[in-house]
GROMACS .gro file of C-alpha atoms in nm:
model
  272
    1MET     CA    1   0.038   0.806   3.430
    2THR     CA    2   0.245   0.506   3.538
    3LYS     CA    3   0.072   0.170   3.494
    4VAL     CA    4   0.147  -0.107   3.743
    5ILE     CA    5   0.132  -0.469   3.626
    6ILE     CA    6   0.173  -0.772   3.851
    7THR     CA    7   0.250  -1.126   3.731
    8ASN     CA    8   0.139  -1.377   3.991
    9ILE     CA    9   0.008  -1.722   4.073
   10GLU     CA   10   0.071  -1.943   4.375
   11LYS     CA   11   0.242  -2.213   4.170
   12GLY     CA   12   0.599  -2.247   4.046
   13GLY     CA   13   0.689  -2.363   3.697
   14THR     CA   14   0.415  -2.171   3.516
   15GLY     CA   15   0.650  -1.945   3.320
   16LYS     CA   16   0.576  -1.641   3.535
   17THR     CA   17   0.915  -1.474   3.499
   18GLU     CA   18   0.929  -1.575   3.134
   19LEU     CA   19   0.609  -1.379   3.073
   20THR     CA   20   0.725  -1.089   3.290
   21THR     CA   21   1.055  -1.034   3.111
   22ASN     CA   22   0.922  -1.079   2.758
   23GLN     CA   23   0.626  -0.850   2.820
   24ALA     CA   24   0.836  -0.591   3.002
   25TYR     CA   25   1.076  -0.577   2.709
   26LEU     CA   26   0.790  -0.525   2.464
   27LEU     CA   27   0.641  -0.255   2.688
   28SER     CA   28   0.981  -0.084   2.698
   29LEU     CA   29   0.951  -0.033   2.323
   30LYS     CA   30   0.648   0.186   2.402
   31GLY     CA   31   0.776   0.365   2.711
   32LYS     CA   32   1.020   0.362   3.001
   33THR     CA   33   0.970   0.037   3.193
   34LEU     CA   34   1.084  -0.093   3.532
   35ILE     CA   35   1.076  -0.455   3.643
   36ILE     CA   36   1.055  -0.492   4.020
   37ASP     CA   37   1.163  -0.840   4.127
   38LEU     CA   38   0.987  -0.967   4.440
   39ASP     CA   39   1.113  -1.323   4.398
   40SER     CA   40   1.421  -1.401   4.608
   41GLN     CA   41   1.537  -1.651   4.345
   42GLY     CA   42   1.638  -1.355   4.129
   43HIS     CA   43   1.515  -1.506   3.806
   44VAL     CA   44   1.455  -1.167   3.643
   45LEU     CA   45   1.826  -1.084   3.631
   46ALA     CA   46   1.905  -1.442   3.532
   47SER     CA   47   1.670  -1.398   3.235
   48PHE     CA   48   1.915  -1.138   3.104
   49GLY     CA   49   2.218  -1.360   3.167
   50ILE     CA   50   2.313  -1.187   3.492
   51ASP     CA   51   2.393  -1.362   3.821
   52PRO     CA   52   2.169  -1.202   4.089
   53ASN     CA   53   2.417  -1.288   4.364
   54VAL     CA   54   2.669  -1.047   4.213
   55PHE     CA   55   2.457  -0.766   4.356
   56LYS     CA   56   2.581  -0.765   4.715
   57VAL     CA   57   2.442  -0.421   4.807
   58ASN     CA   58   2.228  -0.288   4.521
   59HIS     CA   59   1.913  -0.497   4.559
   60ILE     CA   60   1.554  -0.449   4.669
   61ALA     CA   61   1.598  -0.594   5.019
   62ASN     CA   62   1.834  -0.311   5.113
   63VAL     CA   63   1.594  -0.059   4.960
   64LEU     CA   64   1.305  -0.192   5.170
   65LYS     CA   65   1.527  -0.189   5.479
   66GLY     CA   66   1.586   0.182   5.421
   67GLU     CA   67   1.960   0.128   5.377
   68LEU     CA   68   1.971   0.222   5.009
   69GLU     CA   69   1.792   0.474   4.787
   70TRP     CA   70   1.590   0.287   4.525
   71LYS     CA   71   1.747   0.477   4.236
   72LYS     CA   72   2.090   0.348   4.336
   73ALA     CA   73   1.967  -0.011   4.313
   74ILE     CA   74   1.839   0.025   3.956
   75TYR     CA   75   2.014  -0.181   3.690
   76ASN     CA   76   1.968  -0.082   3.326
   77VAL     CA   77   1.996  -0.368   3.076
   78LYS     CA   78   2.094  -0.159   2.773
   79ASP     CA   79   2.417  -0.356   2.727
   80VAL     CA   80   2.215  -0.679   2.704
   81VAL     CA   81   1.915  -0.578   2.493
   82ASN     CA   82   2.036  -0.258   2.322
   83ASN     CA   83   1.742  -0.070   2.468
   84ASN     CA   84   1.785   0.207   2.725
   85ASN     CA   85   1.419   0.196   2.826
   86LEU     CA   86   1.429  -0.113   3.047
   87ASP     CA   87   1.541  -0.105   3.411
   88ILE     CA   88   1.542  -0.372   3.681
   89LEU     CA   89   1.515  -0.335   4.057
   90PRO     CA   90   1.676  -0.670   4.135
   91ALA     CA   91   1.623  -0.930   4.405
   92ASN     CA   92   1.832  -1.213   4.542
   93SER     CA   93   1.834  -1.441   4.846
   94ASN     CA   94   1.858  -1.141   5.081
   95LEU     CA   95   1.493  -1.067   5.007
   96ARG     CA   96   1.384  -1.403   5.147
   97ASP     CA   97   1.552  -1.328   5.481
   98PHE     CA   98   1.407  -0.978   5.491
   99ALA     CA   99   1.053  -1.093   5.410
  100ALA     CA  100   1.065  -1.363   5.678
  101THR     CA  101   1.139  -1.111   5.954
  102GLN     CA  102   0.932  -0.810   5.846
  103LYS     CA  103   0.575  -0.768   5.967
  104GLN     CA  104   0.531  -0.461   5.744
  105TYR     CA  105   0.672  -0.620   5.429
  106GLY     CA  106   0.359  -0.549   5.223
  107ILE     CA  107   0.329  -0.190   5.341
  108LYS     CA  108   0.694  -0.122   5.259
  109VAL     CA  109   0.652  -0.261   4.907
  110MET     CA  110   0.335  -0.057   4.852
  111ARG     CA  111   0.508   0.261   4.969
  112LEU     CA  112   0.808   0.193   4.747
  113ILE     CA  113   0.595   0.152   4.435
  114ASP     CA  114   0.399   0.465   4.523
  115GLU     CA  115   0.724   0.659   4.566
  116ILE     CA  116   0.851   0.540   4.228
  117LYS     CA  117   0.521   0.626   4.060
  118LYS     CA  118   0.532   0.981   4.195
  119THR     CA  119   0.860   1.048   4.014
  120ASN     CA  120   0.687   0.991   3.676
  121LEU     CA  121   1.009   0.832   3.553
  122TYR     CA  122   0.833   0.521   3.427
  123ASP     CA  123   0.540   0.454   3.198
  124PHE     CA  124   0.518   0.093   3.317
  125ILE     CA  125   0.614  -0.090   3.636
  126VAL     CA  126   0.602  -0.468   3.600
  127VAL     CA  127   0.623  -0.665   3.925
  128ASP     CA  128   0.747  -1.023   3.914
  129THR     CA  129   0.641  -1.209   4.227
  130SER     CA  130   0.733  -1.520   4.417
  131PRO     CA  131   0.500  -1.817   4.357
  132ASP     CA  132   0.283  -1.743   4.660
  133ILE     CA  133   0.042  -1.484   4.797
  134ASP     CA  134   0.244  -1.320   5.075
  135ASP     CA  135   0.189  -0.973   5.222
  136ALA     CA  136   0.389  -0.801   4.949
  137VAL     CA  137   0.201  -0.977   4.671
  138GLN     CA  138  -0.136  -0.889   4.824
  139ALA     CA  139  -0.023  -0.528   4.856
  140VAL     CA  140   0.066  -0.508   4.486
  141TRP     CA  141  -0.268  -0.664   4.387
  142GLN     CA  142  -0.433  -0.375   4.573
  143ILE     CA  143  -0.257  -0.106   4.368
  144ALA     CA  144  -0.204  -0.275   4.029
  145ASP     CA  145  -0.378  -0.163   3.713
  146LEU     CA  146  -0.345  -0.510   3.565
  147ALA     CA  147  -0.272  -0.860   3.695
  148ILE     CA  148  -0.134  -1.127   3.464
  149ILE     CA  149  -0.195  -1.484   3.579
  150PRO     CA  150   0.004  -1.753   3.396
  151TYR     CA  151  -0.189  -2.078   3.391
  152ILE     CA  152  -0.081  -2.427   3.293
  153ALA     CA  153  -0.324  -2.717   3.255
  154GLU     CA  154  -0.246  -2.934   3.553
  155PRO     CA  155  -0.438  -3.007   3.877
  156LYS     CA  156  -0.211  -2.816   4.117
  157CYS     CA  157  -0.219  -2.503   3.903
  158ASN     CA  158  -0.593  -2.540   3.864
  159GLU     CA  159  -0.630  -2.534   4.243
  160SER     CA  160  -0.411  -2.225   4.272
  161LEU     CA  161  -0.607  -2.050   4.000
  162ASP     CA  162  -0.937  -2.135   4.168
  163GLU     CA  163  -0.812  -1.967   4.487
  164LEU     CA  164  -0.710  -1.656   4.294
  165ILE     CA  165  -1.041  -1.642   4.110
  166GLU     CA  166  -1.220  -1.642   4.445
  167ALA     CA  167  -0.993  -1.362   4.569
  168ILE     CA  168  -1.024  -1.136   4.263
  169PRO     CA  169  -1.360  -0.977   4.363
  170GLN     CA  170  -1.211  -0.890   4.703
  171PHE     CA  171  -0.907  -0.730   4.543
  172GLN     CA  172  -1.137  -0.536   4.309
  173LEU     CA  173  -1.336  -0.403   4.604
  174LEU     CA  174  -1.011  -0.249   4.730
  175ASN     CA  175  -0.882  -0.162   4.384
  176LYS     CA  176  -1.164  -0.072   4.147
  177LYS     CA  177  -0.936  -0.013   3.847
  178LEU     CA  178  -0.792  -0.367   3.863
  179LYS     CA  179  -0.816  -0.577   3.546
  180VAL     CA  180  -0.700  -0.937   3.518
  181ILE     CA  181  -0.567  -1.135   3.222
  182ILE     CA  182  -0.532  -1.511   3.258
  183VAL     CA  183  -0.270  -1.645   3.018
  184PRO     CA  184  -0.289  -2.016   2.931
  185ASN     CA  185   0.086  -2.076   2.917
  186ARG     CA  186   0.317  -2.355   2.802
  187TRP     CA  187   0.030  -2.497   2.597
  188THR     CA  188   0.092  -2.809   2.390
  189PRO     CA  189  -0.054  -2.844   2.039
  190ASP     CA  190  -0.407  -2.982   2.014
  191ARG     CA  191  -0.410  -3.348   1.917
  192LYS     CA  192  -0.615  -3.443   1.614
  193ASN     CA  193  -0.789  -3.760   1.508
  194LYS     CA  194  -0.576  -3.887   1.219
  195ALA     CA  195  -0.877  -4.027   1.038
  196THR     CA  196  -1.118  -3.734   1.070
  197GLY     CA  197  -0.887  -3.442   1.145
  198GLU     CA  198  -1.109  -3.345   1.440
  199ILE     CA  199  -0.944  -3.205   1.752
  200ILE     CA  200  -0.937  -3.453   2.040
  201GLU     CA  201  -1.062  -3.288   2.358
  202SER     CA  202  -0.753  -3.289   2.576
  203ARG     CA  203  -0.722  -3.199   2.944
  204GLN     CA  204  -0.609  -2.853   2.831
  205ILE     CA  205  -0.931  -2.794   2.639
  206GLN     CA  206  -1.142  -2.929   2.923
  207TYR     CA  207  -0.971  -2.703   3.176
  208LEU     CA  208  -1.008  -2.403   2.947
  209LYS     CA  209  -1.382  -2.465   2.913
  210LEU     CA  210  -1.415  -2.488   3.291
  211LEU     CA  211  -1.209  -2.172   3.332
  212LYS     CA  212  -1.431  -1.973   3.096
  213ALA     CA  213  -1.736  -2.084   3.295
  214LYS     CA  214  -1.572  -1.986   3.624
  215ILE     CA  215  -1.491  -1.629   3.520
  216ASN     CA  216  -1.816  -1.572   3.332
  217LYS     CA  217  -1.967  -1.361   3.610
  218LEU     CA  218  -1.648  -1.176   3.703
  219LYS     CA  219  -1.590  -0.819   3.587
  220GLN     CA  220  -1.276  -0.709   3.402
  221VAL     CA  221  -1.131  -1.060   3.390
  222TYR     CA  222  -1.013  -1.187   3.052
  223ILE     CA  223  -0.850  -1.494   2.900
  224ALA     CA  224  -0.569  -1.443   2.650
  225GLU     CA  225  -0.485  -1.667   2.359
  226PRO     CA  226  -0.268  -1.962   2.473
  227ILE     CA  227   0.110  -1.934   2.461
  228SER     CA  228   0.264  -2.253   2.325
  229ASN     CA  229   0.513  -2.461   2.518
  230SER     CA  230   0.849  -2.412   2.347
  231GLU     CA  231   1.210  -2.497   2.421
  232GLN     CA  232   1.303  -2.185   2.223
  233TYR     CA  233   1.265  -1.966   2.533
  234ALA     CA  234   1.545  -2.161   2.699
  235ASN     CA  235   1.743  -2.156   2.374
  236ALA     CA  236   1.718  -1.777   2.360
  237LEU     CA  237   1.852  -1.748   2.714
  238ALA     CA  238   2.125  -2.006   2.661
  239GLY     CA  239   2.237  -1.867   2.326
  240TYR     CA  240   2.175  -1.495   2.364
  241ASN     CA  241   2.136  -1.425   2.739
  242LYS     CA  242   1.807  -1.244   2.694
  243PRO     CA  243   1.429  -1.297   2.662
  244ILE     CA  244   1.329  -1.431   2.325
  245VAL     CA  245   1.152  -1.112   2.207
  246ALA     CA  246   1.476  -0.919   2.266
  247VAL     CA  247   1.675  -1.140   2.029
  248HIS     CA  248   1.723  -0.931   1.714
  249GLU     CA  249   1.912  -1.194   1.520
  250LYS     CA  250   1.701  -1.381   1.267
  251VAL     CA  251   1.632  -1.725   1.412
  252GLY     CA  252   1.348  -1.903   1.232
  253SER     CA  253   1.253  -2.121   1.528
  254PHE     CA  254   1.201  -1.807   1.739
  255ASN     CA  255   0.934  -1.663   1.511
  256LYS     CA  256   0.629  -1.839   1.657
  257PRO     CA  257   0.702  -1.765   2.026
  258LYS     CA  258   0.790  -1.406   1.937
  259LYS     CA  259   0.463  -1.361   1.750
  260GLN     CA  260   0.260  -1.508   2.038
  261GLN     CA  261   0.431  -1.279   2.290
  262LYS     CA  262   0.372  -0.976   2.067
  263ASN     CA  263   0.005  -1.068   2.026
  264LEU     CA  264  -0.025  -1.098   2.404
  265ASN     CA  265   0.141  -0.760   2.445
  266GLU     CA  266  -0.113  -0.600   2.213
  267PHE     CA  267  -0.389  -0.757   2.421
  268ILE     CA  268  -0.232  -0.629   2.742
  269GLN     CA  269  -0.198  -0.277   2.606
  270SER     CA  270  -0.561  -0.282   2.499
  271LYS     CA  271  -0.659  -0.334   2.865
  272ILE     CA  272  -0.439  -0.071   3.026
   0.00000   0.00000   0.00000
């Protein structure tokens, strides 16, 4: 049965697409995987070194308009990652214009995902969202098996996460199978007291303690191990035009981020 995963938080700059593309690639090693891009910035394609604006016709906005069959909009990234199991249903700026004028945007997205699921072509559908909670995003929350929430330790993101935490029980009333993994992302190393070697309680640690207390009474909500902040993600894209876990060349500085992403993937698979 196809598993649907959404990556979402109402805050830009959290590494949402970075998580989506790395995790989707790792899932594609286990089964056929589709990334659906619901962000008009088109960062999913860009994460594989592809300009989203090249796709003048074959994009999700035309699929949702009913002007294009979804299968004709699929882009397989085999030539980039040497893996035939990963497809993308791309987005670009056309999606922004479509979403702004469509009252049934969420319903159309829900129906599209349901139609794709019924084909049994994919083991995993991973939905990358815009950094907000629009109708389409809410619709996917209502049908997803798993939601991944990237979280960085800063006040604005904390506010956005608080709002999502309040909404999770409502989504779970509508979608009883829904599980949620909060991923502390772009984490900086813990500072230590040079004299004693003890960890200094940073804002990150304080926020994480508060977060654990907030989700304590929630069902099927988990916190993953933090993913370190690393320039190597950008280096992988700049040097190899692909997510870091898809880089097969031996690059020593890539080892730590790769290991953290693989550990997260194991955690994700244990929940779905």
